[in-house]
Coordinates of C-alpha atoms in Angstrom, one line a residue:
N669 CA 101.3 77.8 127.5
S670 CA 103.9 78.8 130.5
N671 CA 102.1 78.9 133.2
N672 CA 105.1 77.6 135.1
G673 CA 106.5 78.4 138.6
T674 CA 104.8 79.4 141.7
N675 CA 101.1 81.7 142.1
N676 CA 100.6 80.7 138.0
N677 CA 103.2 83.6 137.2
L678 CA 104.1 83.3 133.6
N679 CA 107.6 82.9 132.9
L680 CA 108.3 81.9 129.6
V681 CA 110.1 84.2 127.1
I682 CA 108.0 83.2 123.3
N683 CA 110.7 84.1 120.1
N684 CA 108.7 83.5 117.1
K685 CA 111.5 85.2 114.8
S686 CA 110.8 85.4 111.1
G687 CA 107.9 82.2 111.5
V688 CA 104.9 81.2 111.3
I689 CA 102.4 80.0 114.0
K690 CA 98.9 79.1 112.3
S691 CA 95.3 77.6 113.2
D692 CA 92.4 77.1 111.1
N693 CA 90.3 77.4 114.3
N694 CA 91.8 79.3 117.7
I695 CA 95.2 80.8 119.0
T696 CA 95.4 81.4 122.6
I697 CA 99.3 82.1 123.9
N698 CA 100.2 82.6 127.8
A699 CA 104.1 83.8 128.1
K700 CA 105.7 86.5 130.1
T701 CA 107.3 88.4 126.7
L702 CA 106.1 87.6 123.4
N703 CA 108.4 89.1 120.7
N704 CA 107.0 88.0 117.0
T705 CA 109.7 90.2 115.2
A706 CA 111.1 90.0 112.1
Y707 CA 114.9 90.1 110.5
R708 CA 115.7 93.3 109.1
Y709 CA 117.9 92.5 105.7
D710 CA 119.7 95.3 103.4
A711 CA 118.2 94.1 99.8
K712 CA 120.8 95.7 98.1
Q713 CA 122.6 93.8 95.7
D714 CA 125.6 95.9 96.0
D715 CA 126.1 97.3 100.2
N716 CA 129.5 98.6 99.3
D717 CA 128.1 102.7 99.6
G718 CA 128.1 102.9 103.3
Y719 CA 124.6 103.3 103.7
Y720 CA 123.6 100.3 105.7
G721 CA 119.6 99.6 105.2
Y722 CA 119.1 102.8 103.1
D723 CA 119.8 104.2 99.1
V724 CA 120.8 108.0 98.7
N725 CA 118.8 109.8 95.8
E726 CA 121.6 112.5 95.7
K727 CA 120.8 116.1 94.7
V728 CA 117.0 115.5 93.6
V729 CA 115.7 118.5 92.5
K730 CA 112.7 120.4 94.7
S731 CA 111.9 123.6 93.2
D732 CA 113.0 126.6 91.3
Y733 CA 113.6 130.2 93.1
V734 CA 110.5 131.4 93.7
M735 CA 110.2 135.3 94.3
D736 CA 109.8 136.5 98.6
Q737 CA 110.0 132.6 99.2
T738 CA 113.1 130.5 101.2
L739 CA 112.5 127.0 99.0
I740 CA 114.1 123.9 99.4
L741 CA 116.0 124.1 95.7
E742 CA 117.0 120.2 95.7
Q743 CA 118.2 117.8 98.5
D744 CA 119.5 114.1 99.1
E745 CA 116.9 112.1 99.5
A746 CA 117.3 108.5 101.3
V747 CA 115.3 105.0 100.1
S748 CA 114.7 102.0 102.4
T749 CA 116.7 99.0 101.0
L750 CA 115.6 97.5 104.3
A751 CA 112.9 94.0 103.8
S752 CA 111.8 91.9 107.0
Q753 CA 112.0 88.5 107.1
L754 CA 108.4 88.7 108.8
S755 CA 107.3 86.8 111.3
L756 CA 103.2 85.6 111.4
I757 CA 100.5 84.7 113.7
S758 CA 97.2 83.6 112.3
A759 CA 93.8 82.1 113.3
G760 CA 91.0 81.1 111.3
N761 CA 88.5 81.8 114.0
N762 CA 90.1 84.4 117.2
I763 CA 93.8 84.3 118.5
T764 CA 94.1 85.0 122.4
I765 CA 97.4 86.6 123.9
T766 CA 98.0 87.2 127.3
A767 CA 102.1 87.9 128.3
S768 CA 102.3 89.3 131.9
Q769 CA 105.2 91.6 130.6
E770 CA 105.5 92.7 127.0
I771 CA 104.6 91.9 123.4
N772 CA 106.7 93.3 120.6
N773 CA 105.4 92.8 116.9
L774 CA 108.1 94.3 115.1
S775 CA 107.4 94.3 111.3
S776 CA 105.2 91.5 111.7
I777 CA 101.1 90.5 111.4
I778 CA 99.1 88.7 114.0
T779 CA 95.9 88.8 112.1
A780 CA 92.7 87.1 112.9
S781 CA 89.5 86.5 111.0
N782 CA 87.5 86.4 113.5
D783 CA 88.5 88.4 117.3
V784 CA 92.2 89.1 118.3
T785 CA 92.0 89.9 121.9
I786 CA 95.4 91.0 123.6
N787 CA 96.5 91.3 127.2
T788 CA 99.7 92.4 128.3
N789 CA 101.6 95.3 130.1
T790 CA 103.4 97.2 126.8
F791 CA 102.2 96.3 123.2
K792 CA 104.6 97.4 120.8
N793 CA 103.5 97.4 117.0
N794 CA 106.4 99.2 115.4
T795 CA 107.5 99.1 111.8
D796 CA 111.7 98.7 111.8
S797 CA 114.0 101.5 110.1
I798 CA 117.1 103.0 110.2
D799 CA 118.6 106.6 111.2
T800 CA 120.4 108.3 108.3
H801 CA 122.3 111.5 109.1
N802 CA 124.1 114.3 107.3
L803 CA 121.5 114.2 104.3
Y804 CA 122.8 117.3 101.9
R805 CA 120.4 120.0 101.3
K806 CA 120.0 123.3 99.9
W807 CA 117.8 126.2 100.2
G808 CA 117.3 129.4 98.0
K809 CA 115.7 132.7 98.5
M810 CA 115.0 135.1 95.6
W811 CA 114.0 138.7 96.4
Q812 CA 113.8 142.6 95.0
E813 CA 116.1 144.9 95.9
K814 CA 116.2 148.9 96.3
Y815 CA 119.5 150.1 94.6
C816 CA 120.6 153.9 93.8
E817 CA 120.5 153.8 90.0
K818 CA 121.5 157.4 89.5
K819 CA 123.2 159.3 92.1
R820 CA 122.8 163.1 92.1
N821 CA 125.7 165.3 91.2
W822 CA 127.4 166.5 94.5
W823 CA 127.1 170.3 93.7
S824 CA 122.9 169.0 93.8
G825 CA 123.2 168.4 97.3
G826 CA 123.9 164.8 96.5
G827 CA 122.6 161.3 96.9
C828 CA 120.2 159.3 95.0
K829 CA 118.2 161.0 92.3
R830 CA 116.6 158.0 90.5
Y831 CA 116.5 154.5 92.6
A832 CA 115.7 150.4 90.7
Y833 CA 115.3 147.3 91.7
R834 CA 117.2 144.2 90.6
T835 CA 116.7 140.6 91.4
K836 CA 118.9 139.3 94.2
Y837 CA 119.5 135.3 95.3
A838 CA 120.9 133.5 98.4
D839 CA 121.8 129.8 98.5
I840 CA 121.7 128.4 102.3
V841 CA 123.3 124.8 102.3
D842 CA 122.6 122.7 105.5
S843 CA 122.1 118.8 106.6
R844 CA 119.5 116.9 107.9
S845 CA 118.3 113.2 109.5
E846 CA 115.5 111.3 108.5
V847 CA 114.2 107.8 109.4
V848 CA 113.5 105.6 106.9
Y849 CA 111.3 102.1 107.4
S850 CA 111.6 98.7 105.9
I851 CA 109.4 97.5 103.1
N852 CA 107.0 95.6 105.2
K853 CA 105.3 97.4 107.9
A854 CA 104.0 96.3 111.3
A855 CA 100.1 95.5 111.4
I856 CA 97.6 93.7 113.7
S857 CA 94.5 93.4 112.3
A858 CA 91.0 91.6 113.1
G859 CA 88.0 90.3 111.1
N860 CA 85.8 91.4 114.0
N861 CA 86.5 92.5 117.0
L862 CA 90.4 93.7 118.5
T863 CA 90.8 93.9 122.0
I864 CA 93.7 95.6 123.8
N865 CA 94.3 96.4 127.0
A866 CA 97.5 97.8 128.3
T867 CA 99.4 100.2 130.4
T868 CA 100.9 101.3 127.3
I869 CA 100.5 100.9 123.8
I870 CA 103.2 102.0 121.1
N871 CA 102.6 102.1 117.3
G872 CA 105.3 103.5 114.8
Y873 CA 108.9 102.7 114.1
N874 CA 111.4 101.0 116.0
T875 CA 115.4 102.1 115.0
D876 CA 116.8 99.8 117.9
N877 CA 116.1 96.8 116.9
P878 CA 119.3 95.0 116.5
E879 CA 118.3 91.6 114.7
Y880 CA 119.9 92.2 110.9
E881 CA 121.9 89.6 108.7
P882 CA 124.0 92.6 106.3
N883 CA 125.0 90.1 103.7
A884 CA 121.2 88.1 103.4
Q885 CA 120.0 88.2 99.9
A886 CA 116.2 90.0 100.4
P887 CA 113.8 87.6 101.3
E888 CA 110.6 86.6 99.3
S889 CA 107.3 87.6 100.8
A890 CA 106.3 85.1 103.3
P891 CA 102.7 83.8 103.5
A892 CA 100.1 86.3 105.1
A893 CA 97.1 84.3 105.2
N894 CA 94.1 86.3 106.2
A895 CA 96.0 89.7 106.0
D896 CA 94.4 91.1 103.0
G897 CA 97.2 93.5 102.7
A898 CA 97.6 94.3 106.5
S899 CA 101.8 94.8 106.1
N900 CA 101.5 97.7 103.3
D901 CA 100.5 100.2 106.5
P902 CA 102.1 100.1 110.5
I903 CA 98.2 99.7 111.5
L904 CA 96.9 99.5 115.0
T905 CA 93.2 99.5 115.0
I906 CA 91.4 100.3 118.0
K907 CA 88.1 101.0 119.3
P908 CA 87.5 104.7 120.0
N909 CA 87.0 103.5 124.1
I910 CA 89.2 106.9 125.0
D911 CA 88.7 110.5 124.7
T912 CA 90.3 112.9 122.1
D913 CA 93.0 114.1 124.8
S914 CA 94.0 110.8 125.9
Q915 CA 94.7 109.9 121.5
I916 CA 96.6 113.4 120.7
G917 CA 98.9 112.6 124.0
A918 CA 99.5 109.0 122.5
I919 CA 100.0 110.9 119.2
A920 CA 103.6 111.7 120.7
L921 CA 104.2 107.6 121.3
N922 CA 102.8 107.0 117.4
G923 CA 105.5 106.9 115.0
E924 CA 103.4 107.5 111.9
Y925 CA 101.5 111.0 113.3
R926 CA 103.0 114.4 114.9
V927 CA 101.3 117.0 117.0
I928 CA 101.8 120.6 115.3
K929 CA 100.0 123.8 116.1
P930 CA 97.8 124.9 113.7
S931 CA 98.0 127.3 111.1
A932 CA 96.8 128.7 108.4
K933 CA 98.3 126.2 106.3
Q934 CA 97.9 123.7 108.0
P935 CA 94.5 124.1 109.5
Y936 CA 94.8 120.9 112.1
L937 CA 96.3 119.2 115.4
I938 CA 97.3 116.0 113.7
E939 CA 99.7 115.5 111.3
T940 CA 101.2 112.5 109.3
R941 CA 104.5 112.4 108.9
N942 CA 105.6 112.5 104.8
Q943 CA 108.1 109.5 105.1
F944 CA 105.1 107.4 105.5
V945 CA 102.6 109.1 103.4
D946 CA 102.3 111.3 100.4
I947 CA 99.6 113.2 101.8
T948 CA 99.0 115.3 98.4
Q949 CA 97.0 112.0 97.1
F950 CA 94.9 112.6 99.8
K951 CA 91.6 115.0 99.8
A952 CA 89.1 115.3 103.2
S953 CA 87.6 117.9 104.9
Q954 CA 90.1 120.8 104.6
Y955 CA 90.1 120.8 100.7
L956 CA 86.0 120.3 100.5
F957 CA 85.4 123.4 103.0
A958 CA 87.5 125.3 100.5
R959 CA 84.9 124.1 97.5
P960 CA 82.1 127.4 96.7
N961 CA 79.2 125.5 97.0
I962 CA 79.5 123.9 101.0
R963 CA 76.6 125.6 102.5
F964 CA 76.5 123.7 105.3
L965 CA 79.9 126.0 106.6
D966 CA 78.8 128.1 109.6
P967 CA 79.7 131.5 108.4
T968 CA 81.5 132.5 111.7
M969 CA 83.6 128.9 111.4
S970 CA 83.9 129.5 107.2
N971 CA 88.1 128.2 108.3
P972 CA 87.8 125.6 110.8
I973 CA 90.3 123.7 112.3
T974 CA 90.3 120.0 112.2
L975 CA 92.0 117.3 114.0
G976 CA 93.9 115.8 111.8
D977 CA 95.1 116.3 108.5
A978 CA 93.7 114.5 105.2
Y979 CA 95.1 110.8 105.7
W980 CA 94.5 111.0 109.4
E981 CA 90.7 111.8 108.4
H982 CA 90.8 109.0 105.9
Q983 CA 91.4 106.6 108.7
Q984 CA 89.0 108.0 110.9
L985 CA 86.3 107.8 108.3
Q986 CA 87.7 104.2 106.9
R987 CA 87.2 102.9 110.7
Q988 CA 83.9 104.1 110.8
I989 CA 82.8 102.0 107.7
S990 CA 84.6 98.9 109.0
E991 CA 83.1 99.2 112.3
Q992 CA 79.9 100.1 111.7
T993 CA 78.6 98.6 108.4
K994 CA 81.1 95.7 108.1
K995 CA 82.6 96.3 104.8
A996 CA 85.4 97.7 103.4
Q997 CA 83.8 100.6 101.4
L998 CA 80.5 102.7 101.1
Y999 CA 79.7 102.5 98.4
A1000 CA 80.8 100.0 95.6
N1001 CA 84.0 101.2 93.6
F1002 CA 84.3 104.5 95.8
D1003 CA 87.5 104.7 96.6
M1004 CA 87.9 107.1 99.9
N1005 CA 88.8 110.6 98.5
A1006 CA 85.4 109.9 96.3
T1007 CA 83.8 108.7 99.6
F1008 CA 84.6 111.8 101.4
D1009 CA 83.2 114.2 97.7
R1010 CA 80.1 112.1 97.8
L1011 CA 79.5 112.8 101.6
F1012 CA 79.6 116.2 101.4
N1013 CA 77.4 116.3 98.9
Q1014 CA 75.4 114.6 100.5
S1015 CA 75.4 116.8 103.6
N1016 CA 75.0 120.0 101.8
E1017 CA 71.0 118.1 100.3
E1018 CA 70.5 117.1 103.8
Y1019 CA 71.5 120.6 105.3
E1020 CA 69.0 122.3 102.8
K1021 CA 66.0 120.0 103.4
L1022 CA 66.4 119.5 107.3
T1023 CA 66.7 123.7 107.1
D1024 CA 63.8 123.7 104.7
Q1025 CA 61.6 121.6 106.9
G1026 CA 63.0 123.5 110.2
V1027 CA 64.7 121.2 111.5
E1028 CA 67.9 122.8 113.1
I1029 CA 71.1 121.8 111.9
T1030 CA 74.6 123.1 112.7
L1031 CA 78.1 122.7 111.8
G1032 CA 79.9 121.6 114.8
V1033 CA 77.2 120.9 116.6
S1034 CA 76.0 117.7 117.9
L1035 CA 72.9 116.2 115.5
S1036 CA 69.8 116.4 117.5
K1037 CA 68.1 113.3 117.1
A1038 CA 65.2 114.8 115.0
A1039 CA 67.6 115.3 112.4
I1040 CA 69.0 111.9 112.7
K1041 CA 65.8 110.5 112.3
A1042 CA 64.9 113.3 109.3
L1043 CA 68.5 112.0 107.0
T1044 CA 67.3 110.4 104.0
Q1045 CA 71.2 109.4 103.0
D1046 CA 74.4 109.1 104.7
I1047 CA 76.9 112.4 105.6
I1048 CA 79.6 113.4 107.1
W1049 CA 78.8 115.9 110.2
Y1050 CA 81.8 117.5 112.1
E1051 CA 81.5 118.8 116.0
N1052 CA 83.1 121.9 117.9
E1053 CA 85.8 119.5 120.8
E1054 CA 88.2 121.9 123.1
I1055 CA 91.8 120.2 122.8
E1056 CA 94.1 120.6 126.0
I1057 CA 97.7 119.9 124.2
N1058 CA 100.2 119.7 127.1

């Protein structure tokens, strides 16, 4: 607690570097700046390849030639070898941190069994990362080319007598850059309420942290009491008390997602960066909308654009389940893919039942009080909203 100086100013900078601050009850920290930071280590036994923080798998095969398509055939892929000796701030009850300037939680964990309250100007929940450069990539294109197989004799007027087609191939080699992330992700979690009062919140990755020890061996995992797996994802859970436009604007500062222009192949606005997660492992609304038995779809809106992709929707639904039920799972032994599937089936059943009862229910329109009262099981529902993107 650093209430030193005049006017009760907070002048102290607290550095918790690869350390543990722990209490079975409450933790209260007052300072100008709190750095809860990890040291970055290159976990490779042999670091003579010149790639600090990552290895390169060379010329990984991605695809074969496909007619009338330009695809990546092979490419170098960076694999993170960063491991961070994390810092831990853990309380059995509540954590309250007040910093007049900023709080930096870098590849580390802040966790409480009850409430976490953060008051600061700038809050950064960042995962350490390394920039890579000049990773090899090879594109391939295949198409049918029309050519003259047999020419007409000149005395017959010349020109082509018979055309045919032949398969053509073209290769293009270029390079790209990627960000690779530390094995240990930044996380802040609360068993009950998480409240963050800050002017700026940055939740994502950090490539600028200079604190590393290149010659250190990979550290053992630090104990993470009450973390419950929080180190597996860069997580910042905030109560949904801001409007959607503000959330979209904040995505630009979040390394986990990016805002894209929706298309037929990508009918959503918020896309998960593939460095964080394999999106193909998640099934949500876009996958389920395509099922032939989804009857609650509005015929005039058969291909709706959703706010986020499947992984983003999983995160939103998981948050709602946790906040409304205080449980990690809505249904016992159901993962999120199975939960989405069950909710869609129940939405179909409730839609048909309410329609038969004369209760108005339309996809894209908020449920009326009468509809909500008539529901007999959990459903998932979607409402239309206009989003303005700068």
